[in-house]
Short mmCIF file of C-alpha atoms in Angstrom, two decimals:
data_model
loop_
_atom_site.label_atom_id
_atom_site.label_comp_id
_atom_site.label_asym_id
_atom_site.label_seq_id
_atom_site.Cartn_x
_atom_site.Cartn_y
_atom_site.Cartn_z
CA MET A 1 5.39 -3.57 83.12
CA ASP A 2 8.85 -4.41 83.50
CA LYS A 3 10.38 -0.97 84.63
CA THR A 4 14.18 -3.00 83.68
CA THR A 5 12.34 -3.69 80.38
CA ILE A 6 11.47 -0.19 79.84
CA GLU A 7 15.19 0.83 80.83
CA GLU A 8 16.79 -1.60 78.68
CA LEU A 9 14.71 -0.77 75.30
CA CYS A 10 15.23 3.49 76.20
CA GLN A 11 18.64 3.04 77.06
CA SER A 12 19.46 0.96 73.78
CA TYR A 13 17.58 2.71 71.33
CA THR A 14 16.21 6.42 72.43
CA ASP A 15 18.44 9.29 73.29
CA LEU A 16 16.01 10.04 76.49
CA SER A 17 17.97 10.82 80.12
CA GLY A 18 18.03 8.93 83.20
CA SER A 19 14.98 11.20 84.68
CA ASP A 20 13.03 11.08 81.68
CA ILE A 21 12.95 7.19 81.40
CA GLN A 22 12.07 6.81 84.75
CA ILE A 23 9.04 9.36 84.16
CA VAL A 24 7.66 6.80 81.10
CA ALA A 25 8.67 3.87 83.11
CA SER A 26 6.01 5.42 86.00
CA ILE A 27 3.13 6.06 83.68
CA ALA A 28 3.91 2.64 82.86
CA ASN A 29 2.67 1.60 86.09
CA THR A 30 -0.76 2.92 85.09
CA LEU A 31 -0.97 1.69 81.44
CA HIS A 32 -3.07 -1.12 82.84
CA LEU A 33 -5.90 1.07 85.09
CA TYR A 34 -5.85 2.95 81.63
CA ALA A 35 -6.98 -0.57 79.34
CA GLU A 36 -9.23 -1.23 81.64
CA LEU A 37 -11.38 2.09 82.19
CA SER A 38 -11.42 2.60 78.36
CA ASN A 39 -11.63 -1.25 77.50
CA LYS A 40 -8.68 -0.14 74.67
CA CYS A 41 -5.17 -0.83 73.98
CA ILE A 42 -2.84 1.44 75.45
CA PHE A 43 0.73 1.66 74.50
CA ILE A 44 4.20 3.76 75.28
CA ASP A 45 5.85 4.59 72.15
CA CYS A 46 9.84 6.42 72.08
CA MET A 47 11.14 7.89 69.36
CA THR A 48 14.66 6.41 68.77
CA LYS A 49 17.57 7.65 68.07
CA SER A 50 17.65 8.10 64.36
CA SER A 51 14.50 9.85 65.03
CA LYS A 52 12.98 8.14 61.66
CA ARG A 53 11.02 5.74 63.60
CA ALA A 54 9.73 5.19 67.12
CA ILE A 55 9.86 1.55 69.45
CA VAL A 56 6.94 0.05 71.86
CA VAL A 57 8.14 0.64 75.26
CA ALA A 58 5.27 -0.56 77.05
CA GLU A 59 1.97 -2.17 76.42
CA ALA A 60 -1.82 -3.00 78.39
CA PHE A 61 -4.80 -4.58 77.09
CA PRO A 62 -7.91 -4.88 78.64
CA ARG A 63 -9.20 -8.39 80.10
CA THR A 64 -13.02 -7.66 78.97
CA GLN A 65 -11.87 -7.78 75.36
CA GLU A 66 -10.28 -10.54 72.92
CA ALA A 67 -6.94 -9.54 72.21
CA VAL A 68 -6.06 -7.54 69.55
CA TYR A 69 -2.52 -8.81 69.38
CA LYS A 70 -1.42 -12.32 69.43
CA LYS A 71 1.71 -11.63 70.97
CA SER A 72 3.48 -8.69 72.71
CA VAL A 73 4.94 -5.71 70.51
CA VAL A 74 7.35 -4.03 72.88
CA GLY A 75 10.39 -3.76 71.35
CA GLU A 76 8.47 -3.67 68.21
CA PHE A 77 9.66 -0.42 65.76
CA VAL A 78 6.90 1.85 64.72
CA TYR A 79 6.95 3.59 61.08
CA GLU A 80 5.51 6.75 60.15
CA VAL A 81 3.60 5.34 57.14
CA PHE A 82 1.91 3.03 59.35
CA GLU A 83 1.23 4.66 62.31
CA PRO A 84 0.89 8.55 61.12
CA GLY A 85 -0.71 9.49 64.39
CA VAL A 86 2.33 8.51 66.73
CA HIS A 87 4.84 10.18 64.62
CA TYR A 88 1.93 13.94 64.23
CA SER A 89 2.24 13.69 68.09
CA PHE A 90 6.37 13.21 68.43
CA SER A 91 6.87 16.20 65.64
CA THR A 92 4.03 18.70 66.63
CA GLY A 93 3.69 17.97 70.42
CA LYS A 94 -0.16 17.57 70.30
CA LYS A 95 -2.60 15.27 70.60
CA SER A 96 -3.93 13.16 68.08
CA ASP A 97 -7.70 11.80 67.74
CA ARG A 98 -9.20 8.68 66.24
CA ASN A 99 -6.31 8.33 63.42
CA ARG A 100 -6.45 5.09 61.60
CA ALA A 101 -3.37 3.11 61.64
CA ILE A 102 -2.12 -0.35 60.73
CA THR A 103 -0.80 -2.77 63.58
CA GLN A 104 2.49 -4.81 63.12
CA GLU A 105 0.13 -7.97 62.55
CA GLY A 106 -1.66 -6.38 59.72
CA LYS A 107 -4.67 -5.25 61.19
CA ILE A 108 -6.97 -1.75 61.13
CA VAL A 109 -7.12 -0.12 63.86
CA GLU A 110 -7.95 3.54 65.12
CA GLN A 111 -5.46 5.51 67.54
CA SER A 112 -5.75 8.24 69.78
CA THR A 113 -2.56 9.70 70.61
CA VAL A 114 -1.22 11.94 73.42
CA PRO A 115 2.42 13.41 74.34
CA ILE A 116 4.29 12.48 77.11
CA ARG A 117 6.54 15.66 78.56
CA ASN A 118 9.04 16.15 80.60
CA ASP A 119 9.37 18.32 83.26
CA ASN A 120 10.99 20.87 80.76
CA HIS A 121 7.59 20.22 78.78
CA GLU A 122 9.75 18.47 76.31
CA VAL A 123 7.84 15.62 74.32
CA ILE A 124 9.32 12.51 75.73
CA ALA A 125 7.08 9.44 74.26
CA ILE A 126 3.73 9.18 73.19
CA MET A 127 0.80 7.39 75.02
CA ILE A 128 -1.32 5.63 72.26
CA MET A 129 -4.87 4.34 73.14
CA GLU A 130 -6.09 2.24 70.11
CA GLU A 131 -9.13 0.03 68.81
CA GLU A 132 -9.43 -2.39 66.23
CA LEU A 133 -11.85 -1.68 63.34
CA SER A 134 -13.06 -5.29 62.38
CA GLY A 135 -16.63 -4.26 62.19
CA THR A 136 -15.48 -1.39 59.40
CA TYR A 137 -14.75 -4.30 57.26
CA ASN A 138 -17.43 -6.82 58.18
CA ASN A 139 -19.12 -5.77 55.06
CA LEU A 140 -16.03 -7.27 52.71
CA ASN A 141 -18.07 -10.71 52.62
CA GLU A 142 -20.64 -9.48 50.83
CA PRO A 143 -19.77 -9.72 47.09
CA SER A 144 -20.56 -5.82 46.28
CA ASP A 145 -17.95 -4.85 48.37
CA ILE A 146 -15.43 -7.56 47.55
CA SER A 147 -11.95 -6.02 45.39
CA PHE A 148 -11.46 -7.55 42.32
CA GLY A 149 -8.55 -7.94 39.68
CA SER A 150 -5.38 -8.76 41.93
CA LYS A 151 -4.29 -10.70 38.90
CA ALA A 152 -4.70 -7.87 36.38
CA LEU A 153 -3.32 -5.14 38.56
CA GLY A 154 -0.40 -7.80 38.76
CA ASN A 155 0.00 -7.34 35.42
CA LEU A 156 -0.46 -3.84 34.84
CA MET A 157 2.47 -3.07 37.55
CA ALA A 158 4.67 -6.25 35.73
CA GLU A 159 5.06 -7.81 38.94
CA THR A 160 3.35 -10.85 40.64
CA ILE A 161 0.31 -11.33 42.68
CA ASP A 162 2.10 -11.78 45.32
CA ASP A 163 4.06 -8.45 45.85
CA TYR A 164 0.93 -7.24 46.70
CA PRO A 165 -0.35 -8.82 49.40
CA ILE A 166 -3.30 -6.86 51.25
CA VAL A 167 -1.76 -3.35 50.97
CA PRO A 168 -4.53 -1.95 48.78
CA ASP A 169 -7.39 -3.31 50.86
CA LEU A 170 -5.81 -1.39 53.47
CA LEU A 171 -6.06 1.59 52.09
CA MET A 172 -8.62 4.15 52.81
CA GLU A 173 -8.79 5.13 49.46
CA SER A 174 -10.52 4.13 46.62
CA PHE A 175 -7.40 2.37 44.04
CA LEU A 176 -8.97 2.09 40.58
CA VAL A 177 -7.02 0.77 37.51
CA THR A 178 -8.58 0.50 34.16
CA ASP A 179 -7.06 -1.36 30.88
CA ALA A 180 -5.78 1.15 27.55
CA ASP A 181 -9.13 1.37 26.50
CA GLN A 182 -10.35 2.49 29.84
CA ARG A 183 -12.21 -0.50 31.46
CA LEU A 184 -12.16 -1.23 35.04
CA VAL A 185 -9.40 -4.03 35.38
CA TYR A 186 -9.28 -3.43 39.05
CA ALA A 187 -10.41 -2.15 42.39
CA ASN A 188 -9.95 -2.28 45.69
CA ALA A 189 -12.59 -2.91 48.92
CA ALA A 190 -12.80 0.96 49.10
CA GLY A 191 -13.16 1.63 45.22
CA VAL A 192 -16.00 -1.04 44.99
CA ARG A 193 -17.74 0.88 47.75
CA PHE A 194 -17.12 4.01 46.52
CA ILE A 195 -18.39 2.77 42.87
CA ASN A 196 -21.44 1.39 44.10
CA GLU A 197 -22.17 4.61 45.96
CA MET A 198 -22.07 6.99 43.28
CA SER A 199 -23.08 4.64 40.17
CA GLN A 200 -26.56 2.62 40.17
CA ALA A 201 -24.27 -0.38 37.90
CA ASP A 202 -25.24 -3.39 38.32
CA ARG A 203 -21.91 -4.92 37.31
CA ILE A 204 -18.35 -3.03 37.42
CA GLN A 205 -15.61 -4.99 35.95
CA HIS A 206 -14.63 -4.40 32.89
CA GLU A 207 -17.14 -1.85 32.25
CA GLU A 208 -15.91 1.81 30.73
CA ILE A 209 -14.86 3.81 33.54
CA LEU A 210 -16.42 6.83 32.17
CA THR A 211 -20.17 4.42 32.35
CA LEU A 212 -19.36 4.01 35.85
CA LEU A 213 -18.18 7.57 36.55
CA PRO A 214 -18.83 10.16 34.27
CA PHE A 215 -17.16 12.97 36.07
CA LEU A 216 -13.85 11.78 35.62
CA GLU A 217 -14.04 12.71 31.99
CA GLU A 218 -12.15 16.12 32.55
CA VAL A 219 -9.18 14.13 34.49
CA LEU A 220 -8.93 11.11 31.67
CA ASP A 221 -8.71 13.97 29.02
CA ASN A 222 -5.82 15.46 30.68
CA GLN A 223 -2.61 14.13 28.90
CA GLU A 224 -0.53 14.61 31.26
CA GLU A 225 1.25 11.61 32.71
CA VAL A 226 0.66 12.38 36.16
CA PHE A 227 -2.14 14.72 36.96
CA VAL A 228 -4.47 16.08 40.19
CA SER A 229 -7.55 16.96 40.28
CA GLU A 230 -10.13 18.30 43.08
CA LEU A 231 -13.75 18.34 41.86
CA THR A 232 -17.42 18.30 43.74
CA VAL A 233 -19.76 15.47 42.49
CA LEU A 234 -23.07 15.19 44.44
CA SER A 235 -22.26 17.51 47.55
CA LYS A 236 -18.82 15.40 47.76
CA ASN A 237 -15.19 17.44 47.80
CA ILE A 238 -13.00 14.58 45.48
CA GLU A 239 -9.37 14.05 45.11
CA VAL A 240 -8.76 12.36 42.28
CA LYS A 241 -4.59 11.71 41.30
CA LYS A 242 -4.17 10.17 37.92
CA VAL A 243 -1.09 8.21 36.65
CA LYS A 244 -0.25 6.91 33.43
CA MET A 245 1.14 3.54 33.21
CA HIS A 246 3.24 2.17 30.28
CA SER A 247 4.99 -1.34 29.01
CA LYS A 248 8.52 -1.21 28.32
CA THR A 249 8.30 0.02 24.89
CA ASN A 250 6.10 2.85 26.17
CA GLU A 251 2.70 1.07 25.42
CA LEU A 252 -0.02 2.94 27.25
CA LYS A 253 -1.01 -0.37 29.69
CA GLY A 254 -3.42 1.26 31.84
CA ILE A 255 -4.36 4.26 34.10
CA LEU A 256 -4.31 3.94 37.73
CA MET A 257 -6.87 6.30 39.85
CA ILE A 258 -6.22 7.15 43.59
CA ILE A 259 -9.26 9.06 44.76
CA GLN A 260 -9.83 10.03 47.57
CA ASP A 261 -12.99 11.81 49.80
CA LEU A 262 -12.03 15.31 51.03
CA THR A 263 -15.47 16.33 52.42
CA GLU A 264 -15.40 15.80 55.72
CA LEU A 265 -11.63 17.30 55.70
CA ARG A 266 -12.92 20.71 53.26
CA THR A 267 -15.85 20.79 55.98
CA LYS A 268 -13.26 20.74 58.89
CA GLU A 269 -11.30 23.49 56.94
CA LYS A 270 -14.74 25.58 57.14
CA GLU A 271 -15.25 25.04 60.43
CA LEU A 272 -12.25 26.43 61.22
CA MET A 273 -12.02 29.13 59.38
CA MET A 274 -14.76 30.37 60.61
CA LYS A 275 -13.85 29.75 63.94
CA SER A 276 -10.95 31.91 63.35
CA VAL A 277 -12.91 34.49 61.45
CA VAL A 278 -15.36 34.84 64.81
CA ILE A 279 -11.96 34.96 66.93
CA LYS A 280 -10.34 37.91 65.06
CA GLU A 281 -13.58 39.48 65.46
CA ILE A 282 -13.61 39.37 68.59
CA HIS A 283 -10.80 40.31 69.45
CA HIS A 284 -10.76 43.25 67.21
CA ARG A 285 -13.68 43.99 69.21
CA VAL A 286 -11.88 44.11 72.51
CA LYS A 287 -9.24 46.10 71.28
CA ASN A 288 -11.55 48.56 69.54
CA ASN A 289 -13.79 48.57 72.63
CA LEU A 290 -10.13 49.44 74.47
CA GLN A 291 -9.52 52.55 72.37
CA THR A 292 -12.41 53.63 73.09
CA VAL A 293 -12.35 53.53 76.54
CA ALA A 294 -9.19 55.19 76.32
CA SER A 295 -10.72 58.01 74.07
CA LEU A 296 -13.43 58.79 76.56
CA LEU A 297 -10.34 58.79 79.38
CA ARG A 298 -8.47 61.47 77.06
CA LEU A 299 -11.31 63.76 76.98
CA GLN A 300 -12.19 63.55 81.28
CA MET A 301 -8.58 64.43 81.08
CA ARG A 302 -9.48 67.98 79.97
CA GLN A 303 -11.77 68.70 82.29
CA VAL A 304 -9.44 66.97 85.46
CA TYR A 305 -8.72 69.97 88.17
CA PRO A 306 -5.96 70.72 89.52
CA PRO A 307 -3.78 69.50 86.66
CA GLU A 308 -1.53 67.03 89.34
CA ASN A 309 -4.76 64.98 89.32
CA LYS A 310 -4.21 63.67 85.50
CA ILE A 311 -1.68 61.72 86.63
CA HIS A 312 -3.95 59.10 88.06
CA PHE A 313 -5.37 59.21 84.28
CA GLU A 314 -2.52 58.80 82.54
CA GLU A 315 -1.51 55.17 84.73
CA THR A 316 -5.18 54.47 83.60
CA LEU A 317 -4.32 55.07 80.08
CA ASN A 318 -1.18 52.92 79.67
CA ARG A 319 -2.87 49.95 81.63
CA ILE A 320 -5.72 50.35 78.91
CA PHE A 321 -2.90 50.07 76.41
CA SER A 322 -1.17 47.54 77.91
CA ILE A 323 -4.00 45.14 77.57
CA SER A 324 -4.73 46.43 74.09
CA SER A 325 -1.31 45.65 72.96
CA VAL A 326 -1.95 41.81 73.33
CA TYR A 327 -4.90 41.71 70.94
CA GLU A 328 -2.85 43.82 68.74
CA LEU A 329 0.06 40.94 68.46
CA ILE A 330 -2.63 38.43 68.20
CA LEU A 331 -3.74 39.84 65.41
CA ALA A 332 -0.95 40.16 64.01
CA ASN A 333 -0.14 36.38 64.39
CA GLU A 334 -1.06 34.60 61.04
CA ASN A 335 -3.00 31.73 63.08
CA VAL A 336 -5.00 33.91 65.20
CA ASP A 337 -7.38 30.35 66.67
CA GLU A 338 -3.84 29.61 68.02
CA ASP A 339 -4.08 32.94 70.51
CA ASP A 340 -0.06 32.87 71.07
CA VAL A 341 1.66 35.97 72.46
CA ASP A 342 5.51 36.20 72.30
CA LEU A 343 6.30 37.94 75.52
CA ILE A 344 9.27 39.49 74.12
CA GLU A 345 7.83 40.87 71.88
CA LEU A 346 4.83 42.30 74.24
CA THR A 347 7.15 43.91 76.85
CA LYS A 348 8.99 45.49 73.81
CA LYS A 349 6.13 47.00 72.52
CA ILE A 350 4.50 48.30 76.07
CA SER A 351 7.88 49.70 77.53
CA SER A 352 9.24 51.16 74.18
CA SER A 353 6.06 52.60 74.27
CA MET A 354 6.40 54.10 77.94
CA VAL A 355 10.20 55.16 77.84
CA ARG A 356 9.21 57.15 74.49
CA ASN A 357 6.27 59.06 75.81
CA GLY A 358 7.51 59.57 78.81
CA LEU A 359 8.68 63.06 80.05
CA HIS A 360 12.07 61.75 80.86
CA ASN A 361 14.15 62.09 77.46
CA LYS A 362 17.62 60.71 79.45
CA ILE A 363 16.15 57.67 79.93
CA GLY A 364 17.29 54.13 78.23
CA LEU A 365 15.78 50.84 77.60
CA ASN A 366 17.74 47.24 77.36
CA ILE A 367 16.06 44.12 77.03
CA GLU A 368 17.18 41.05 76.42
CA SER A 369 16.03 38.03 75.45
CA ASN A 370 19.22 35.99 73.90
CA GLY A 371 17.17 34.88 70.66
CA ASN A 372 14.71 32.49 73.07
CA ARG A 373 10.77 32.82 72.40
CA VAL A 374 8.55 32.87 75.88
CA LEU A 375 5.08 32.20 73.96
CA THR A 376 1.85 32.29 76.54
CA SER A 377 -2.04 32.03 76.46
CA SER A 378 -3.63 35.56 75.66
CA ARG A 379 -5.25 35.21 79.35
CA LYS A 380 -1.59 35.06 80.94
CA ALA A 381 -0.35 37.72 78.48
CA VAL A 382 -2.78 40.06 79.79
CA SER A 383 -1.46 39.66 82.62
CA VAL A 384 2.43 40.03 81.64
CA SER A 385 1.41 43.22 80.27
CA LEU A 386 -0.34 44.77 83.33
CA ILE A 387 3.01 43.80 85.55
CA VAL A 388 5.20 45.00 83.23
CA ASN A 389 3.30 48.56 82.68
CA GLU A 390 3.31 48.65 86.64
CA LEU A 391 6.97 47.94 87.78
CA VAL A 392 8.22 50.09 83.95
CA GLN A 393 6.08 53.19 85.15
CA ASN A 394 7.28 52.95 88.83
CA SER A 395 10.89 53.21 87.55
CA LEU A 396 10.13 56.25 84.91
CA LYS A 397 8.24 57.95 87.63
CA HIS A 398 10.48 57.15 91.25
CA ALA A 399 14.25 56.37 90.00
CA PHE A 400 15.42 59.23 88.15
CA PRO A 401 13.69 62.86 89.71
CA GLY A 402 14.36 65.92 88.05
CA GLU A 403 16.77 65.58 85.26
CA LEU A 404 18.63 62.33 86.25
CA SER A 405 19.61 59.95 83.07
CA GLY A 406 19.84 56.26 83.71
CA MET A 407 19.01 52.87 82.32
CA ILE A 408 16.15 50.49 82.56
CA HIS A 409 16.96 47.02 82.43
CA ILE A 410 14.36 44.17 81.47
CA GLU A 411 15.43 40.22 81.07
CA PHE A 412 14.06 36.97 80.56
CA PHE A 413 15.63 33.86 82.05
CA SER A 414 14.41 29.97 81.87
CA ARG A 415 15.58 27.73 85.00
CA LYS A 416 13.85 24.35 83.79
CA LYS A 417 10.15 24.10 84.91
CA PHE A 418 10.29 28.53 86.05
CA VAL A 419 10.25 31.21 83.53
CA GLU A 420 11.97 34.77 85.54
CA LEU A 421 11.23 38.15 84.59
CA HIS A 422 13.65 40.56 86.18
CA ILE A 423 12.84 44.52 85.88
CA HIS A 424 15.64 46.67 87.11
CA ASP A 425 17.05 50.25 86.74
CA ASN A 426 20.30 52.33 88.30
CA GLY A 427 18.37 55.32 89.41
CA VAL A 428 18.03 56.34 93.02
CA GLY A 429 16.58 53.02 94.62
CA MET A 430 14.28 53.05 97.47
CA SER A 431 14.57 52.64 101.42
CA GLU A 432 11.80 50.53 101.88
CA VAL A 433 9.05 49.22 99.17
CA SER A 434 5.62 50.69 99.57
CA TYR A 435 2.78 48.68 98.12
CA SER A 436 1.19 51.24 96.07
CA LEU A 437 -1.99 50.04 94.46
CA GLY A 438 0.61 49.72 91.00
CA LEU A 439 2.35 47.37 93.34
CA GLN A 440 -0.70 45.53 94.71
CA ILE A 441 -1.77 45.36 90.99
CA VAL A 442 1.66 43.32 90.79
CA HIS A 443 1.56 40.96 93.31
CA ASN A 444 -2.34 39.98 92.83
CA LEU A 445 -1.18 38.90 89.44
CA VAL A 446 1.58 37.37 90.14
CA VAL A 447 0.66 35.30 92.72
CA ASN A 448 -3.20 34.55 91.42
CA ASP A 449 -2.95 34.98 87.77
CA LEU A 450 0.54 33.23 87.25
CA GLU A 451 0.73 30.98 89.83
CA GLY A 452 4.39 32.71 90.49
CA GLU A 453 6.60 35.17 93.27
CA PHE A 454 7.25 38.43 92.93
CA THR A 455 10.14 40.08 95.00
CA TYR A 456 12.39 42.98 95.13
CA MET A 457 16.14 41.77 95.11
CA THR A 458 18.45 43.65 97.44
CA VAL A 459 21.13 45.77 95.41
CA GLN A 460 23.51 48.88 95.76
CA SER A 461 21.86 50.80 93.35
CA GLY A 462 18.63 51.37 91.84
CA THR A 463 15.82 48.95 92.20
CA HIS A 464 15.67 44.96 90.98
CA ALA A 465 11.92 43.63 90.49
CA THR A 466 11.99 39.58 90.14
CA ILE A 467 8.90 37.47 88.57
CA LYS A 468 9.23 34.11 88.45
CA PHE A 469 6.16 32.06 87.16
CA PRO A 470 6.07 28.19 86.08
CA LEU A 471 6.32 26.60 82.88
CA SER A 472 2.65 25.08 81.53
CA GLN A 473 0.46 24.17 79.21
CA GLU A 474 0.01 27.88 78.86
CA VAL A 475 3.52 29.04 79.15
CA MET A 476 6.52 27.80 76.87
CA ILE A 477 9.59 28.50 76.08
CA HIS A 478 10.87 28.08 72.75
CA HIS A 479 14.58 27.29 72.42
CA GLU A 480 16.50 28.86 70.23
CA LYS A 481 19.48 28.74 71.34
CA THR A 482 21.45 26.57 74.40
CA ASP A 483 22.11 28.53 77.16
CA THR A 484 19.73 28.88 80.06
CA ASN A 485 18.87 32.44 78.97
CA CYS A 486 15.80 33.31 77.27
#
């Protein structure tokens, strides 16, 4: 792949930085390997400055496959209406699998897309794996699957046939048109197949649509000019869109109907709904089990002697509460199956509860987030919750002896590839760091679970603990402000 071409296209048509362009160029050098390995066409698309279309900046084709493209498409623009999967990945940052698209040469292909991210985990390009769906329409040569009535369609639409080249036959939906007497005068290839599947009629052209598809009676009887209805027919879920077509004198010329098979979509929705219910139930059970353990510990505390040993139970209860807080926040989310936890909210919940329920009434709490959000998976959120619990607990226990008042500050920062969590107080400080059980827990969680670093900074007064861990697929910054603070 010509690196110069990629740089020129990106500099001319995109807002990518120099370092982002280098990432795209580096990945482009490996495209031929992906193409040979998958035996599919591979492309890289970048979003243009207008954000309304993308541009192809790199391509690779397998040598063992007959070329889908007769010429290079590098430098061609990609529109959402023809390649929705590409634009979906740009807008959501998620991959898409097996989407159908139309190439720049009018061929129907199946696409899978994967976002390419920079060091800040921003989507800068999309890698596309593409395969022609030639087999899908091989049966169009059989008379029963060929579309008919193009001339009638042109007349009904008050246009010429030249204005309707191959678009209806490219549609995955059934595209049907009747005349004013509700006789079928046009059906695209998908429509012909749909009627053949739902009806046993030997002849369909110019037949009454209700004779062929009697379940459309409710749709056709509706007097609205534009009407949409979802029906269940023969274990299929279908959506019917009806549009009445009139002449310039307002005389009814015909009815256009677009029928989409939603069976697979509804099945997936049910599966996702069941998955969400199961996940939510699991989270509920974990939370309830933690509360049960906490209740047993509180009962056990009443039997503890001497009383000063109760502090160990309290520390354990705080740890259980910290973990339970993760599941409370997950259950509060509308999209439970996404399993994302806002670390800012989690930290506020844990630290506020500890300060509020502590023995010291003169200790304040300040949490800085500057409006940005740090989202992470539940797995890493549990680790962060325990870390916050131990460090805030240390400040409450040791920083303010007697009736001494003070403040505990908690701050989040984003530093390009990392998130930093600072927990510091203005208490009496400590002469040296003694790694108690709590600090050992913190160190192990930061190093092993977060793959980060844990240090105590040297300060003139109080203590200042810093946790630094990398951004990843499980840890993301949602920037709502432009500064570097989270």
